[in-house]
Short mmCIF file of C-alpha atoms and ligand atoms in Angstrom, two decimals:
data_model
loop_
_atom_site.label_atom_id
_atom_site.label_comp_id
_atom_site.label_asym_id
_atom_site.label_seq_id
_atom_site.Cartn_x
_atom_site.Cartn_y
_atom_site.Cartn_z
CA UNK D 1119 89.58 148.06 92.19
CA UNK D 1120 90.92 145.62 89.90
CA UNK D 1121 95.08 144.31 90.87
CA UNK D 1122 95.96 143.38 87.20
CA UNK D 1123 99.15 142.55 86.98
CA UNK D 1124 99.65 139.44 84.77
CA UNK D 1125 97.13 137.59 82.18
CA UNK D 1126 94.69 135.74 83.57
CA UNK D 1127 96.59 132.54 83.93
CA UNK D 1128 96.45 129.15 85.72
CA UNK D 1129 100.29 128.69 85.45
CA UNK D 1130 101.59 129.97 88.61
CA UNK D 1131 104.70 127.82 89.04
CA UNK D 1132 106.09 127.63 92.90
CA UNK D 1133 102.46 128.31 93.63
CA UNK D 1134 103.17 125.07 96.14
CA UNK D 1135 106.43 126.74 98.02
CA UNK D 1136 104.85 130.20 98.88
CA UNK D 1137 102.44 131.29 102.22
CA UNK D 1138 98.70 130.79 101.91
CA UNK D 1139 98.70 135.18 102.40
CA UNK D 1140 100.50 135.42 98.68
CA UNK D 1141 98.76 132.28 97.19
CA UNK D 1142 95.68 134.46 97.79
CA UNK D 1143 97.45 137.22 95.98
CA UNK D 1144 98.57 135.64 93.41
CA UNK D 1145 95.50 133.89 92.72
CA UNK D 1146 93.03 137.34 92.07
CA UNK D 1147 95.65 138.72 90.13
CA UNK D 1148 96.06 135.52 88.16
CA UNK D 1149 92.10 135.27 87.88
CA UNK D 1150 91.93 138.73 87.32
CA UNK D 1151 89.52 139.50 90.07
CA UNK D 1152 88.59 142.12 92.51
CA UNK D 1153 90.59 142.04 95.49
CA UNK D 1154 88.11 141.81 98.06
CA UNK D 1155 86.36 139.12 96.06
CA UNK D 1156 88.54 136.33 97.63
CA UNK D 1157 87.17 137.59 100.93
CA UNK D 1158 86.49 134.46 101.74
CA UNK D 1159 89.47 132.79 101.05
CA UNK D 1160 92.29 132.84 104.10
CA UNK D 1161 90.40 131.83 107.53
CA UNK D 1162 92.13 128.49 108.49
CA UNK D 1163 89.38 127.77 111.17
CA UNK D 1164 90.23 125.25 113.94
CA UNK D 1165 92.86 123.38 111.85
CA UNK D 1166 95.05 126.61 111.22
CA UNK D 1167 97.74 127.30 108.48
CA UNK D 1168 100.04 124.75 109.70
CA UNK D 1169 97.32 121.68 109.73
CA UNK D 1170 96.08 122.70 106.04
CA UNK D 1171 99.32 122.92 104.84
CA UNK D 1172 100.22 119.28 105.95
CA UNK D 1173 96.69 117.91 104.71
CA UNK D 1174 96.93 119.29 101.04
CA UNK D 1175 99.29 121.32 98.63
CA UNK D 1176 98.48 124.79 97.65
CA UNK D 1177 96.15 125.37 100.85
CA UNK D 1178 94.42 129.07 100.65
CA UNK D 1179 91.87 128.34 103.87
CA UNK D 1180 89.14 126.01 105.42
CA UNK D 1181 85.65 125.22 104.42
CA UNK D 1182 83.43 125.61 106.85
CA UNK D 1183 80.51 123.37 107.40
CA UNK D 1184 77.71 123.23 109.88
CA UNK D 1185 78.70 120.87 112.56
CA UNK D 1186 75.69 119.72 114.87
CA UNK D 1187 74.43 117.10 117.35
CA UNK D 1188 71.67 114.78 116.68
CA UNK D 1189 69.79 113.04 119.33
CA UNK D 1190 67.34 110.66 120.38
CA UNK D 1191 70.11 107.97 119.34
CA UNK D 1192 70.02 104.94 121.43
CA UNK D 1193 72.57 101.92 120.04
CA UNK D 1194 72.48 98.59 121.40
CA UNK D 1195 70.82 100.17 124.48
CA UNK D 1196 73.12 102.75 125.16
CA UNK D 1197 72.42 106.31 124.57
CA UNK D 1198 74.81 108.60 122.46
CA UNK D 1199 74.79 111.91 120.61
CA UNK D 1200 76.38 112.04 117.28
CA UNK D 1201 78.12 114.90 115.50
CA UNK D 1202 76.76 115.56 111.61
CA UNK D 1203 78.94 118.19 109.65
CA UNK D 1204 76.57 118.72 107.00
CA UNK D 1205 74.99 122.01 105.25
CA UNK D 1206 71.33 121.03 104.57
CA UNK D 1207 69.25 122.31 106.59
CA UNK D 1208 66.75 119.64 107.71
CA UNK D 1209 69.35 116.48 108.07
CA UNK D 1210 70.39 116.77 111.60
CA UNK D 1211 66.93 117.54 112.66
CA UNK D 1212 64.96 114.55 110.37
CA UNK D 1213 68.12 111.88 111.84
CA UNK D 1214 66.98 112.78 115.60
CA UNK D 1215 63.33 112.94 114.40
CA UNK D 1216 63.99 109.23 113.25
CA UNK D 1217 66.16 108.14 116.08
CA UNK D 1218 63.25 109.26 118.53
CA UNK D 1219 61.10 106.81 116.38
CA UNK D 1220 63.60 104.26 116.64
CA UNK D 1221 63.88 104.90 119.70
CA UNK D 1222 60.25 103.88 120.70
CA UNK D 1223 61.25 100.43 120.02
CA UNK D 1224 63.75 99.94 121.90
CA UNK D 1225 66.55 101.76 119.67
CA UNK D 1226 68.65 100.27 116.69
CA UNK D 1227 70.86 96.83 117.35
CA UNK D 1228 73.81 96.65 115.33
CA UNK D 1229 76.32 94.38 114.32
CA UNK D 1230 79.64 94.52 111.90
CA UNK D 1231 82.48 92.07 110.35
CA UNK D 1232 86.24 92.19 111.07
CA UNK D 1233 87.58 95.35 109.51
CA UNK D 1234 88.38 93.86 106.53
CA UNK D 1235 89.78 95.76 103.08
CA UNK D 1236 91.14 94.33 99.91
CA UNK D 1237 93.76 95.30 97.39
CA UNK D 1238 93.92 94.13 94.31
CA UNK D 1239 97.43 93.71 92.29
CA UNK D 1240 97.21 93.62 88.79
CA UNK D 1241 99.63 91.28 87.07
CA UNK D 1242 100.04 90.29 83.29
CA UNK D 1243 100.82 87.45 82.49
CA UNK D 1244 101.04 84.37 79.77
CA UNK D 1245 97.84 83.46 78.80
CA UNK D 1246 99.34 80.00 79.75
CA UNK D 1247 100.65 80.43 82.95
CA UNK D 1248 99.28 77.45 85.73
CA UNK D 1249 98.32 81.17 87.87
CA UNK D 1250 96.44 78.90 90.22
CA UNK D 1251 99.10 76.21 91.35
CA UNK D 1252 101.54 78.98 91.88
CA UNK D 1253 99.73 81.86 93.90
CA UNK D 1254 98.50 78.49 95.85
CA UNK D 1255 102.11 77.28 96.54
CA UNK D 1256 103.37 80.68 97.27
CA UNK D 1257 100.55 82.19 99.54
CA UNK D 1258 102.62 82.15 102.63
CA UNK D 1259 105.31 83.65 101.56
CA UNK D 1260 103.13 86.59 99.17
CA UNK D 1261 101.64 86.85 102.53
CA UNK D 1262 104.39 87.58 104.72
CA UNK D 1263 106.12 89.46 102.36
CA UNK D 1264 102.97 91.61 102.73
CA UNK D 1265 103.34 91.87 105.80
CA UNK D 1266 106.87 92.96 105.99
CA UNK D 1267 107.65 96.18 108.40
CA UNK D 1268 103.81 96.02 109.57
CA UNK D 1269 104.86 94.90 112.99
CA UNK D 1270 102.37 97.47 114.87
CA UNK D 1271 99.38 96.46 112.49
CA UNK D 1272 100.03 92.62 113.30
CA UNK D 1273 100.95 93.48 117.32
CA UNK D 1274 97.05 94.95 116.74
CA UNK D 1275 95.89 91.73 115.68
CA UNK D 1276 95.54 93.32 112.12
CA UNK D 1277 98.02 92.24 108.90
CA UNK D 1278 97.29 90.59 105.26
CA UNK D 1279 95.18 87.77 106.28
CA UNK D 1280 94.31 85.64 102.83
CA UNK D 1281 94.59 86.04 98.91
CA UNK D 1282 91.73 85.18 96.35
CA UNK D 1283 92.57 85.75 92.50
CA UNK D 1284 90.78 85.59 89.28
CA UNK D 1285 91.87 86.11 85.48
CA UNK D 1286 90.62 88.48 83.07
CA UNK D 1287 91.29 86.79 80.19
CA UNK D 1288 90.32 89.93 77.61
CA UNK D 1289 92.83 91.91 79.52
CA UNK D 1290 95.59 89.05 79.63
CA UNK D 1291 96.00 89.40 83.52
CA UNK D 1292 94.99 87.55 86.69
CA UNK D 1293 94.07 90.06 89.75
CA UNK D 1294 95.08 89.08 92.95
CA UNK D 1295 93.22 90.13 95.91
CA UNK D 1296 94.86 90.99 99.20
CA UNK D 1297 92.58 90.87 102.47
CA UNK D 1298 94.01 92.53 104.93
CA UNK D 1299 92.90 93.46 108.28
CA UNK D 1300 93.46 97.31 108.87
CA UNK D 1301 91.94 97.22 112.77
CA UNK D 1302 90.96 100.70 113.80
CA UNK D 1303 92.54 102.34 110.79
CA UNK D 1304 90.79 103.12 107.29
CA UNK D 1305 93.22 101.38 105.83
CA UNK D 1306 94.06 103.04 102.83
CA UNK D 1307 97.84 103.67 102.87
CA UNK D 1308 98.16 99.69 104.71
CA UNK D 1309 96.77 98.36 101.74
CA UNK D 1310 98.00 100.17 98.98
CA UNK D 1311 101.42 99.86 100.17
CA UNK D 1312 101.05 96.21 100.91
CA UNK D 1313 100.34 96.17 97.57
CA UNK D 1314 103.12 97.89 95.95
CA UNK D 1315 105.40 95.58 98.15
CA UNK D 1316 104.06 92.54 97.05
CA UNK D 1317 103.85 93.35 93.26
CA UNK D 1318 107.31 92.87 92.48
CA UNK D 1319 107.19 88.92 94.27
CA UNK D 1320 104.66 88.32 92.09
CA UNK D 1321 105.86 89.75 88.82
CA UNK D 1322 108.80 87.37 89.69
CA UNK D 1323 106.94 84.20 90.68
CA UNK D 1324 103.93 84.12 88.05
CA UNK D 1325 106.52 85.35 86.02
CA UNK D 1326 104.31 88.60 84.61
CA UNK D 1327 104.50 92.72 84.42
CA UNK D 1328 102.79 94.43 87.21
CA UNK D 1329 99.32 96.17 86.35
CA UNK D 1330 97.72 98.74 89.01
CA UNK D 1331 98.33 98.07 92.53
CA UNK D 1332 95.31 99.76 95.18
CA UNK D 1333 92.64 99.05 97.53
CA UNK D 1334 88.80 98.41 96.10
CA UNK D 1335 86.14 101.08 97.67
CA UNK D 1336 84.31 98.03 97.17
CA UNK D 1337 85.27 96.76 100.67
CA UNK D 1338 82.44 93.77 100.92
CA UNK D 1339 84.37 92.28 103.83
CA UNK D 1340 83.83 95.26 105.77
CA UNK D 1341 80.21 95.59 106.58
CA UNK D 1342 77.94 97.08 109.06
CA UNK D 1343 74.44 96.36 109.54
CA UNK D 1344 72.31 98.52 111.83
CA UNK D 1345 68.50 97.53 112.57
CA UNK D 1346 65.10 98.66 114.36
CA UNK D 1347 61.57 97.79 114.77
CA UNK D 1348 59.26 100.28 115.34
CA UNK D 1349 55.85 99.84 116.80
CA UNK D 1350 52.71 101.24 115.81
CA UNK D 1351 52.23 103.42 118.69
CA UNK D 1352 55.30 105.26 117.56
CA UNK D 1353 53.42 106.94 114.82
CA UNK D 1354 50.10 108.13 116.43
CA UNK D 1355 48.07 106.95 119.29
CA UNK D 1356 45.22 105.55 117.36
CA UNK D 1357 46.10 101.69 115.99
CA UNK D 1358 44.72 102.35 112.51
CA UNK D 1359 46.80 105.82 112.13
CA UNK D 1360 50.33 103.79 113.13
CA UNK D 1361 49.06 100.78 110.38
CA UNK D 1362 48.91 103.65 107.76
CA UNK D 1363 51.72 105.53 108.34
CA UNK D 1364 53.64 102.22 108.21
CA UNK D 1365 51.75 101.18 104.94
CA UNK D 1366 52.76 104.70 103.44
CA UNK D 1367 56.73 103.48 104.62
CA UNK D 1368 56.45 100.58 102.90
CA UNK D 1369 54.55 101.68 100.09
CA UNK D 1370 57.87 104.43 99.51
CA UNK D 1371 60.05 101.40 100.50
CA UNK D 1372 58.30 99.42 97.47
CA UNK D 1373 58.91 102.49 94.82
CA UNK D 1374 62.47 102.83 95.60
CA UNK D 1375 62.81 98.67 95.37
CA UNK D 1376 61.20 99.12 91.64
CA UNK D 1377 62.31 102.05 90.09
CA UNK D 1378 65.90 103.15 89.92
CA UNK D 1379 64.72 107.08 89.74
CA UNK D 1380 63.50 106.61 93.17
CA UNK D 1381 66.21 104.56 94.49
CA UNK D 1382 68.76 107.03 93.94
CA UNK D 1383 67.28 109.83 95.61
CA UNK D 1384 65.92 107.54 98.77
CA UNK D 1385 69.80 106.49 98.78
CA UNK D 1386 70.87 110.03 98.25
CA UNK D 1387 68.98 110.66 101.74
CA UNK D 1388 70.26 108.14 103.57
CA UNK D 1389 73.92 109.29 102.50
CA UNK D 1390 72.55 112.69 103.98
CA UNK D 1391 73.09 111.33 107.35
CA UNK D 1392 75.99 109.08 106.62
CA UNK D 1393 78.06 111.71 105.08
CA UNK D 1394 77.93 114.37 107.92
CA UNK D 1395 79.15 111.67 110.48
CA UNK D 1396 81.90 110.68 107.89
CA UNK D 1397 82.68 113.62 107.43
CA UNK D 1398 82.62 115.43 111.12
CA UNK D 1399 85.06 112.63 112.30
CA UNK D 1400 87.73 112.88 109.54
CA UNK D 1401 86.86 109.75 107.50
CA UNK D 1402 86.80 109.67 103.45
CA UNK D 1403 83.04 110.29 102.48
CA UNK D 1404 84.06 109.77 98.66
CA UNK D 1405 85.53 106.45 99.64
CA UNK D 1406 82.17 105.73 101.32
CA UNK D 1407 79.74 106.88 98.67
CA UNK D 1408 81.79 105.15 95.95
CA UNK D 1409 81.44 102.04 98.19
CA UNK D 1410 78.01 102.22 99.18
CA UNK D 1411 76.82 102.75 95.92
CA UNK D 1412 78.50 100.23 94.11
CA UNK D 1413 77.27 98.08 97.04
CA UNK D 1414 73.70 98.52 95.87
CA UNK D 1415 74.09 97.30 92.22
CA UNK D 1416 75.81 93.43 93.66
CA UNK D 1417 72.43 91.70 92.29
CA UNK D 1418 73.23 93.37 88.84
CA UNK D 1419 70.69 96.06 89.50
CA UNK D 1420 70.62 99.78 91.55
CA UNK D 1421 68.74 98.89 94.72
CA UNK D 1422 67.82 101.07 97.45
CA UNK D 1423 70.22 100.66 100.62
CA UNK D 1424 67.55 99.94 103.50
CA UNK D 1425 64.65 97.13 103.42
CA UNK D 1426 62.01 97.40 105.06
CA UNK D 1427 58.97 95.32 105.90
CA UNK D 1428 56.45 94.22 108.90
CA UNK D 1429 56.51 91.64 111.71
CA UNK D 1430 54.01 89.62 112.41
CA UNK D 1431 52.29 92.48 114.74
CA UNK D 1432 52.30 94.99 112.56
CA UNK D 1433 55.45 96.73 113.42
CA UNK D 1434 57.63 98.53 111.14
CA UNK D 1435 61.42 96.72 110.40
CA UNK D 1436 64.11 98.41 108.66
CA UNK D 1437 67.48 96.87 108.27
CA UNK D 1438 70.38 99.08 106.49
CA UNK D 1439 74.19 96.93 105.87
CA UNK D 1440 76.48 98.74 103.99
CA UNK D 1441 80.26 98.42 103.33
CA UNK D 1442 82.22 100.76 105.95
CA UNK D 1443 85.45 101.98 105.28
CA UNK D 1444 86.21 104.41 108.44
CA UNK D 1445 88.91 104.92 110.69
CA UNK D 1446 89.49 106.05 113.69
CA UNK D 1447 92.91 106.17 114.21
CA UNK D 1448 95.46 108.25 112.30
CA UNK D 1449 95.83 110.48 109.30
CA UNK D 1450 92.63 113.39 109.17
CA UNK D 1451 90.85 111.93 111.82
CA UNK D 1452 93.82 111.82 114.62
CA UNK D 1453 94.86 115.57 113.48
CA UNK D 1454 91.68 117.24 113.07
CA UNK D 1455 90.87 118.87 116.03
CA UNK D 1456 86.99 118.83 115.65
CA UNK D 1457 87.32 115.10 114.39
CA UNK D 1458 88.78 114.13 117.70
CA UNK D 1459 86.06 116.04 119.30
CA UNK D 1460 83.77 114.46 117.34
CA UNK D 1461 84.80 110.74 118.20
CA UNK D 1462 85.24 111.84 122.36
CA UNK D 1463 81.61 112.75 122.20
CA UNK D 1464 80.28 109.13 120.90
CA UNK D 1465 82.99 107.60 123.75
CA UNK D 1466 85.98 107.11 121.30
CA UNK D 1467 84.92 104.41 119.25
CA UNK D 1468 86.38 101.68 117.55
CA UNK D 1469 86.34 101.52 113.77
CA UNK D 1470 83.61 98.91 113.83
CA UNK D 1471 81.57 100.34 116.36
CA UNK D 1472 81.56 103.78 114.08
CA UNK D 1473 80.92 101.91 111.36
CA UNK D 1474 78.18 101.21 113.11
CA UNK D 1475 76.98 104.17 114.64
CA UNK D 1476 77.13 105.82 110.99
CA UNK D 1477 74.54 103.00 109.84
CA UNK D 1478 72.22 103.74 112.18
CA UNK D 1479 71.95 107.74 111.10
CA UNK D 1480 71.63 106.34 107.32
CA UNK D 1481 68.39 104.13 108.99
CA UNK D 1482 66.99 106.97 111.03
CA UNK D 1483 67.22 109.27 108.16
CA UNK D 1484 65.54 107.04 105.53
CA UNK D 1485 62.82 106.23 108.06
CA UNK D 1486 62.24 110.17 108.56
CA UNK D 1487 62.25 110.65 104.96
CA UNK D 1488 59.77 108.05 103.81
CA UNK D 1489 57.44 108.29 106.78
CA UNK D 1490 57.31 112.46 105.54
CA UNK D 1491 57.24 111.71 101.88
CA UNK D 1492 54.38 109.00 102.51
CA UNK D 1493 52.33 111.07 104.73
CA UNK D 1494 52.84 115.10 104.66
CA UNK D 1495 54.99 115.56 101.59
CA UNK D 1496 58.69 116.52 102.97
CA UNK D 1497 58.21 120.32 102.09
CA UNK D 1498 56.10 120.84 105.49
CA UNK D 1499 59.29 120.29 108.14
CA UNK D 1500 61.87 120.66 105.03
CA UNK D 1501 61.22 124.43 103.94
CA UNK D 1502 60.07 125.48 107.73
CA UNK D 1503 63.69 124.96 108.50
CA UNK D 1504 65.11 125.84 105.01
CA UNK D 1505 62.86 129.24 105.18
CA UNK D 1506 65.77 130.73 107.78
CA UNK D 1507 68.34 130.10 105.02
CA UNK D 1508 65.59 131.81 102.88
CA UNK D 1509 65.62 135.03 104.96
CA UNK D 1510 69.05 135.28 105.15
CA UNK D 1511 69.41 134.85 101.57
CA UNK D 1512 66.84 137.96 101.74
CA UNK D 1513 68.71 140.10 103.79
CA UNK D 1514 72.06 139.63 101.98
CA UNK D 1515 70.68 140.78 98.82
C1 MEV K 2187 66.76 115.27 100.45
O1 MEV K 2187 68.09 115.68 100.63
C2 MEV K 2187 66.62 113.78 100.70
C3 MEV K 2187 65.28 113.18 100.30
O2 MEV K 2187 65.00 113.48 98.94
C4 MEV K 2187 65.40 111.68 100.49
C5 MEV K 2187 64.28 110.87 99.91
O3 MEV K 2187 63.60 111.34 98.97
O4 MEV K 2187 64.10 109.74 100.39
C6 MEV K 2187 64.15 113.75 101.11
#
């Protein structure tokens, strides 16, 4: 039975000040739906009404997602399971198909930079204006000022470390970069109020009018590499069935290196595996995926995100470095109470080290995915495990 009361309408003003019980109301008498039809709608999960109210306005609920544990991971020589939130059904089972690979060889050795992020202050100015003389005479004090009230970032060994600028002429401004080190947390808020607080200095000293203050997803400072070799016992137990399979990798490897098509989907599967991690410990996937993406097109061209190639015995090498924005201090990932459980289960890591950790399920998932789509085809293992969501699908309708 149908609650029509009002037009179907999207203006529901005080939507924001009332419960999440009579935003659900509201909203299938405004949409002019059945009222079982937001069924749905109202289960706050393990964050409860409280949590989703503080996280975003006009909260009706949670979205659940999968959450599971893949294994086989060994980092650095130590052993850890990782938590994947993710809804596709073969991802957590292809990353700990990959890691066992990995795995063979000793496991994946990582390495990251200083948790780096930059903001960038827009300023416009005279097309006259000496911009480099000045920012150079006043980087101190821009710098400090930047730093002003962060007294728990610096006593962390974090803080706005350096400035770089450059013009854009067509646009009669000069952009000034801020790079700031965020330690263990994303980073975000630091560095976009660092930037607001600087702005005004600048407007002053350059002289100009301020432009758009906020961090770049493009954090290149902030990297994290993750790489394995895999030898050719790994992939069968005759010699000339592990030199195939590992031709077939780098045959897929070579496709996604020459044909942008391909290089967005092999990417697309190695954010798979980076996503659910990002995801199941409270970080910003968008912020990631913008990031990562962006990362692949630095020669002027959309590569794919892993290489991989041969030593001189024949076994396979994969290397995957991507920017890494996470955090894993504060905000989501602090509140959340799955996050936290998410980060206690891979020993509480630091920023970098997750960084890190997310890498190497981006490399074990590529590595799964072109050693099936060179060999099998990926619709063998892919739509065994899909067919359950298949029956289901069945038995609903
Ligand atoms: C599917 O989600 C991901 C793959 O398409 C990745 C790839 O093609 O490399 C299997």
């Amino acid at each position: 039975m149908k609650d029509t009361l009002i037009e179907p309408t999207s203006r529901l003003q005080g939507f924001y000040a009332i419960s999440a019980a009579e935003r659900i109301s509201l909203s299938k008498k405004a949409a002019d739906i059945n009222s079982n039809d937001l069924a749905g709608f109202g289960n706050f999960g393990t964050l409860g009404e409280d949590l989703v109210d503080t996280f975003i306005e006009n909260g009706v609920g949670t979205f659940s997602l999968p959450l599971g544990i893949a294994t086989n991971f060994t980092i650095n020589g130590q052993d850890i399971l990782i938590p994947m939130a993710i809804e596709e059904s073969s991802v957590v089972a292809a990353a700990s198909f990959g890691a066992k690979l990995i795995r063979a060889g000793g496991g994946f050795q990582t390495s990251s930079t200083a948790p780096i992020m930059t903001g960038q202050v827009q300023i416009f100015i005279d097309p006259k204006t000496d911009y480099d003389t000045i920012l150079l005479k006043n980087k101190a004090k821009i710098l400090a000022q930047a730093n002003h009230s962060f007294d728990r970032l610096l006593s962390r060994g974090g803080g706005a470390q350096d400035l770089s600028w450059f013009a854009l002429p067509e646009l009669g401004c000069v952009v000034i970069h801020l790079h700031i080190h965020t330690a263990d947390a994303m980073g975000a808020n630091i560095v976009n109020t660092m930037c607001e607080t600087v702005a005004p200095l600048l407007c002053q000293i350059l002289p100009g009018q301020t432009g758009l203050r906020i961090l770049t997803n493009l954090c290149t400072e902030r990297r994290a590499t993750a790489r394995c070799t895999i030898p050719l016992k790994a992939f069968g137990q005759q010699t000339t069935q592990g030199q195939n399979t590992v031709d077939r990798i780098l045959m897929a490897d070579a496709f996604a290196q020459a044909d942008i098509s391909r290089a967005t989907t092999h990417n697309k599967g190695i954010m798979n595996g980076i996503d659910a991690v990002v995801i199941a410990t409270g970080n910003d996937w968008r912020a990631v995926e913008a990031g990562a993406h962006a990362y692949c097109c630095r020669d002027g061209r959309y590569r794919p995100m892993t290489q991989w190639s041969k030593d001189h015995e024949g076994n396979l090498v994969g290397k995957l470095e991507l920017p890494m924005a996470l955090g894993t201090v504060g905000g989501v990932t602090k509140l959340h109470p799955t996050a936290q459980s998410a980060l206690k289960l891979m020993g509480s890591p630091n920023s970098c080290r997750l960084a890190e950790i997310v890498c190497c399920v981006g490399l074990a998932q590529n590595l799964s995915a072109l050693r099936a789509l060179g060999t099998e085809g990926i619709q063998q293992g892919h739509m065994a495990l899909h067919r359950k969501n298949l029956e289901m699908l069945h038995k609903l309708q």
